């Protein structure tokens, strides 16, 4: 876990501000190269584990998150920009250096933001200033919310899963963190290979500098443990990356809209019946906040081919209230039907089953 707290940081959290003309959400890719005054060289803030350098992979996740926010007309900004120009004097690609140096380029007249520990002689002082510069910059530009993207680390290689941290004094940050976890769970668990990926149920309070110094809702999203081989494999998977960041984006959107955690779910009667040659109507209702259109399908359970029975689309919340699917009774029997739902972004509801009994027609 990310636990750097220099003793001379302010202990009070700023009063949360009302956003002015800043971005709705500011995205911070964790870490980046910094100058170490002890070794007198430039180095990443994290070591490579399981083929992952956190300082680098967080920029990829931040770019993905940015792309998931734009289609919803959400103004988003960067703390570490994804530019591929060179940075001097580090000799690193620009996107690989810590936020402290990028902010210094943007606001050279504001060393109080990027050089906020001028009296420190600690060899790690520029690393510590990097942590502080992120929320201080967000305060300066009037961001509405701040989302820091990290991968996690532990001395215990079996530690794994997604966690989110907020400052203990901020109820709104706690709500934002838990909404992000809710919709990361919905999105990640829609992928068959990640249905059991561990994701915390609620945001964890803490005193991390990135959150404590922020004057707006601010959370640290630890997407997975790069020190765990299974998590590391997921972190490098483009599908996991896309679904995890789609969940972060959706969690933020619904937090901003004042909604609650309501993952996609479908309901239907557990039994239905009809006569041979009749169409049995299966009324299905859905809840949640899908990206429309929402596709609802009925299929024969344990079927080898031609399994689909019926298919409907819901294009708005009103149509989710009752979707009517039909099953044609072609012979007298009992058949198990599986109902599934999938939205435009690939989020899937937990399948449910309906037992349909087809009775023989009475003899004339």
Tab-separated table of C-alpha atoms in Angstrom, residues 10-161:
chain	number	residue	atom	x	y	z
A	10	UNK	CA	-0.143	19.793	6.946
A	11	UNK	CA	-2.366	17.466	8.963
A	12	UNK	CA	-5.640	19.293	8.307
A	13	UNK	CA	-7.612	18.511	5.166
A	14	UNK	CA	-8.764	21.594	3.199
A	15	UNK	CA	-12.451	22.456	3.143
A	16	UNK	CA	-13.984	20.911	0.015
A	17	UNK	CA	-14.555	23.550	-2.638
A	18	UNK	CA	-17.293	24.026	-5.208
A	19	UNK	CA	-15.908	23.488	-8.718
A	20	UNK	CA	-15.448	26.683	-10.703
A	21	UNK	CA	-14.234	26.407	-14.290
A	22	UNK	CA	-11.861	23.485	-13.800
A	23	UNK	CA	-12.245	19.973	-15.208
A	24	UNK	CA	-15.041	17.866	-13.789
A	25	UNK	CA	-12.513	15.182	-12.908
A	26	UNK	CA	-8.727	15.210	-12.840
A	27	UNK	CA	-6.926	11.904	-13.469
A	28	UNK	CA	-3.614	11.199	-11.777
A	29	UNK	CA	-1.460	8.332	-13.015
A	30	UNK	CA	0.535	7.147	-10.025
A	31	UNK	CA	4.258	7.743	-9.478
A	32	UNK	CA	6.758	8.483	-12.282
A	33	UNK	CA	10.508	9.088	-12.459
A	34	UNK	CA	11.972	11.517	-9.889
A	35	UNK	CA	15.369	12.861	-8.919
A	36	UNK	CA	16.930	11.086	-5.909
A	37	UNK	CA	19.214	13.498	-4.058
A	38	UNK	CA	21.056	10.690	-2.279
A	39	UNK	CA	22.005	8.623	-5.330
A	40	UNK	CA	21.964	11.755	-7.525
A	41	UNK	CA	20.095	10.051	-10.346
A	42	UNK	CA	16.641	9.767	-11.888
A	43	UNK	CA	14.718	6.625	-10.949
A	44	UNK	CA	11.168	5.246	-10.897
A	45	UNK	CA	9.279	5.293	-7.620
A	46	UNK	CA	8.494	1.578	-7.831
A	47	UNK	CA	10.459	-1.551	-8.717
A	48	UNK	CA	9.486	-3.941	-11.505
A	49	UNK	CA	7.449	-6.946	-10.304
A	50	UNK	CA	5.965	-9.637	-12.525
A	51	UNK	CA	6.901	-7.581	-15.593
A	52	UNK	CA	5.075	-4.463	-14.366
A	53	UNK	CA	6.543	-1.050	-13.612
A	54	UNK	CA	3.779	0.806	-11.800
A	55	UNK	CA	5.148	4.193	-12.867
A	56	UNK	CA	4.518	3.198	-16.495
A	57	UNK	CA	1.380	1.050	-16.475
A	58	UNK	CA	-0.603	3.670	-14.558
A	59	UNK	CA	-0.246	6.028	-17.542
A	60	UNK	CA	-1.917	3.392	-19.734
A	61	UNK	CA	-4.777	2.992	-17.271
A	62	UNK	CA	-5.177	6.767	-16.956
A	63	UNK	CA	-5.375	7.090	-20.754
A	64	UNK	CA	-8.019	4.367	-20.852
A	65	UNK	CA	-10.042	6.097	-18.124
A	66	UNK	CA	-9.855	9.383	-20.021
A	67	UNK	CA	-11.248	7.616	-23.078
A	68	UNK	CA	-14.117	6.108	-21.069
A	69	UNK	CA	-15.176	9.540	-19.748
A	70	UNK	CA	-15.154	11.471	-23.027
A	71	UNK	CA	-18.172	9.759	-24.709
A	72	UNK	CA	-20.297	10.938	-21.767
A	73	UNK	CA	-19.269	14.578	-22.301
A	74	UNK	CA	-17.351	14.709	-19.036
A	75	UNK	CA	-14.534	17.230	-19.001
A	76	UNK	CA	-11.451	15.393	-17.783
A	77	UNK	CA	-7.893	16.573	-17.268
A	78	UNK	CA	-4.472	15.045	-16.687
A	79	UNK	CA	-1.931	15.414	-13.932
A	80	UNK	CA	0.685	13.337	-15.780
A	81	UNK	CA	0.155	14.039	-19.466
A	82	UNK	CA	0.512	11.221	-22.006
A	83	UNK	CA	3.020	13.077	-24.172
A	84	UNK	CA	5.850	11.166	-25.837
A	85	UNK	CA	8.304	14.043	-26.187
A	86	UNK	CA	11.558	13.848	-24.282
A	87	UNK	CA	12.059	15.356	-20.825
A	88	UNK	CA	15.266	17.041	-19.771
A	89	UNK	CA	17.260	16.661	-17.607
A	90	UNK	CA	15.920	13.159	-16.814
A	91	UNK	CA	16.379	11.802	-20.344
A	92	UNK	CA	13.037	9.984	-19.949
A	93	UNK	CA	9.986	10.169	-22.204
A	94	UNK	CA	7.825	13.011	-20.921
A	95	UNK	CA	4.951	10.747	-19.917
A	96	UNK	CA	7.291	8.750	-17.653
A	97	UNK	CA	8.298	11.579	-15.317
A	98	UNK	CA	6.450	12.347	-12.094
A	99	UNK	CA	3.695	14.958	-11.910
A	100	UNK	CA	5.927	17.350	-9.983
A	101	UNK	CA	8.027	18.090	-13.081
A	102	UNK	CA	5.114	18.322	-15.495
A	103	UNK	CA	3.340	20.769	-13.190
A	104	UNK	CA	6.548	22.825	-12.942
A	105	UNK	CA	6.509	23.115	-16.750
A	106	UNK	CA	2.873	24.273	-16.723
A	107	UNK	CA	3.131	26.611	-13.737
A	108	UNK	CA	6.760	27.701	-13.369
A	109	UNK	CA	5.594	30.701	-11.328
A	110	UNK	CA	3.958	28.451	-8.696
A	111	UNK	CA	6.743	26.597	-6.858
A	112	UNK	CA	4.431	26.473	-3.841
A	113	UNK	CA	2.628	23.682	-5.756
A	114	UNK	CA	5.511	21.631	-7.167
A	115	UNK	CA	8.328	22.582	-4.752
A	116	UNK	CA	6.299	22.656	-1.541
A	117	UNK	CA	9.088	21.350	0.728
A	118	UNK	CA	11.793	23.968	0.042
A	119	UNK	CA	13.438	23.564	3.442
A	120	UNK	CA	13.720	19.767	3.266
A	121	UNK	CA	17.143	18.164	2.893
A	122	UNK	CA	15.751	14.642	2.673
A	123	UNK	CA	17.116	12.677	-0.275
A	124	UNK	CA	13.521	11.727	-1.195
A	125	UNK	CA	12.196	15.273	-1.067
A	126	UNK	CA	11.283	15.494	-4.750
A	127	UNK	CA	9.381	12.213	-4.515
A	128	UNK	CA	7.498	13.605	-1.507
A	129	UNK	CA	6.829	16.859	-3.350
A	130	UNK	CA	5.415	14.836	-6.219
A	131	UNK	CA	2.789	13.344	-3.904
A	132	UNK	CA	1.837	16.764	-2.573
A	133	UNK	CA	1.855	18.452	-5.987
A	134	UNK	CA	-1.042	16.367	-7.304
A	135	UNK	CA	-3.818	17.553	-4.939
A	136	UNK	CA	-2.299	21.052	-4.759
A	137	UNK	CA	-2.508	21.303	-8.552
A	138	UNK	CA	-6.091	19.972	-8.506
A	139	UNK	CA	-6.977	22.673	-5.961
A	140	UNK	CA	-5.365	25.338	-8.156
A	141	UNK	CA	-7.272	24.403	-11.323
A	142	UNK	CA	-10.597	23.935	-9.474
A	143	UNK	CA	-11.160	20.277	-10.348
A	144	UNK	CA	-14.468	18.775	-9.283
A	145	UNK	CA	-13.008	15.413	-8.325
A	146	UNK	CA	-9.614	13.748	-8.247
A	147	UNK	CA	-8.990	10.104	-9.156
A	148	UNK	CA	-5.495	8.672	-8.634
A	149	UNK	CA	-4.746	5.433	-10.501
A	150	UNK	CA	-2.266	3.023	-8.885
A	151	UNK	CA	-1.334	-0.623	-8.784
A	152	UNK	CA	-0.777	-2.095	-5.347
A	153	UNK	CA	2.179	-3.841	-3.701
A	154	UNK	CA	2.670	-6.090	-0.690
A	155	UNK	CA	5.398	-8.158	0.932
A	156	UNK	CA	2.811	-10.950	0.906
A	157	UNK	CA	2.701	-12.287	-2.678
A	158	UNK	CA	-0.765	-13.765	-2.096
A	159	UNK	CA	-2.323	-10.323	-1.438
A	160	UNK	CA	-4.533	-9.392	-4.366
A	161	UNK	CA	-7.592	-7.578	-5.588
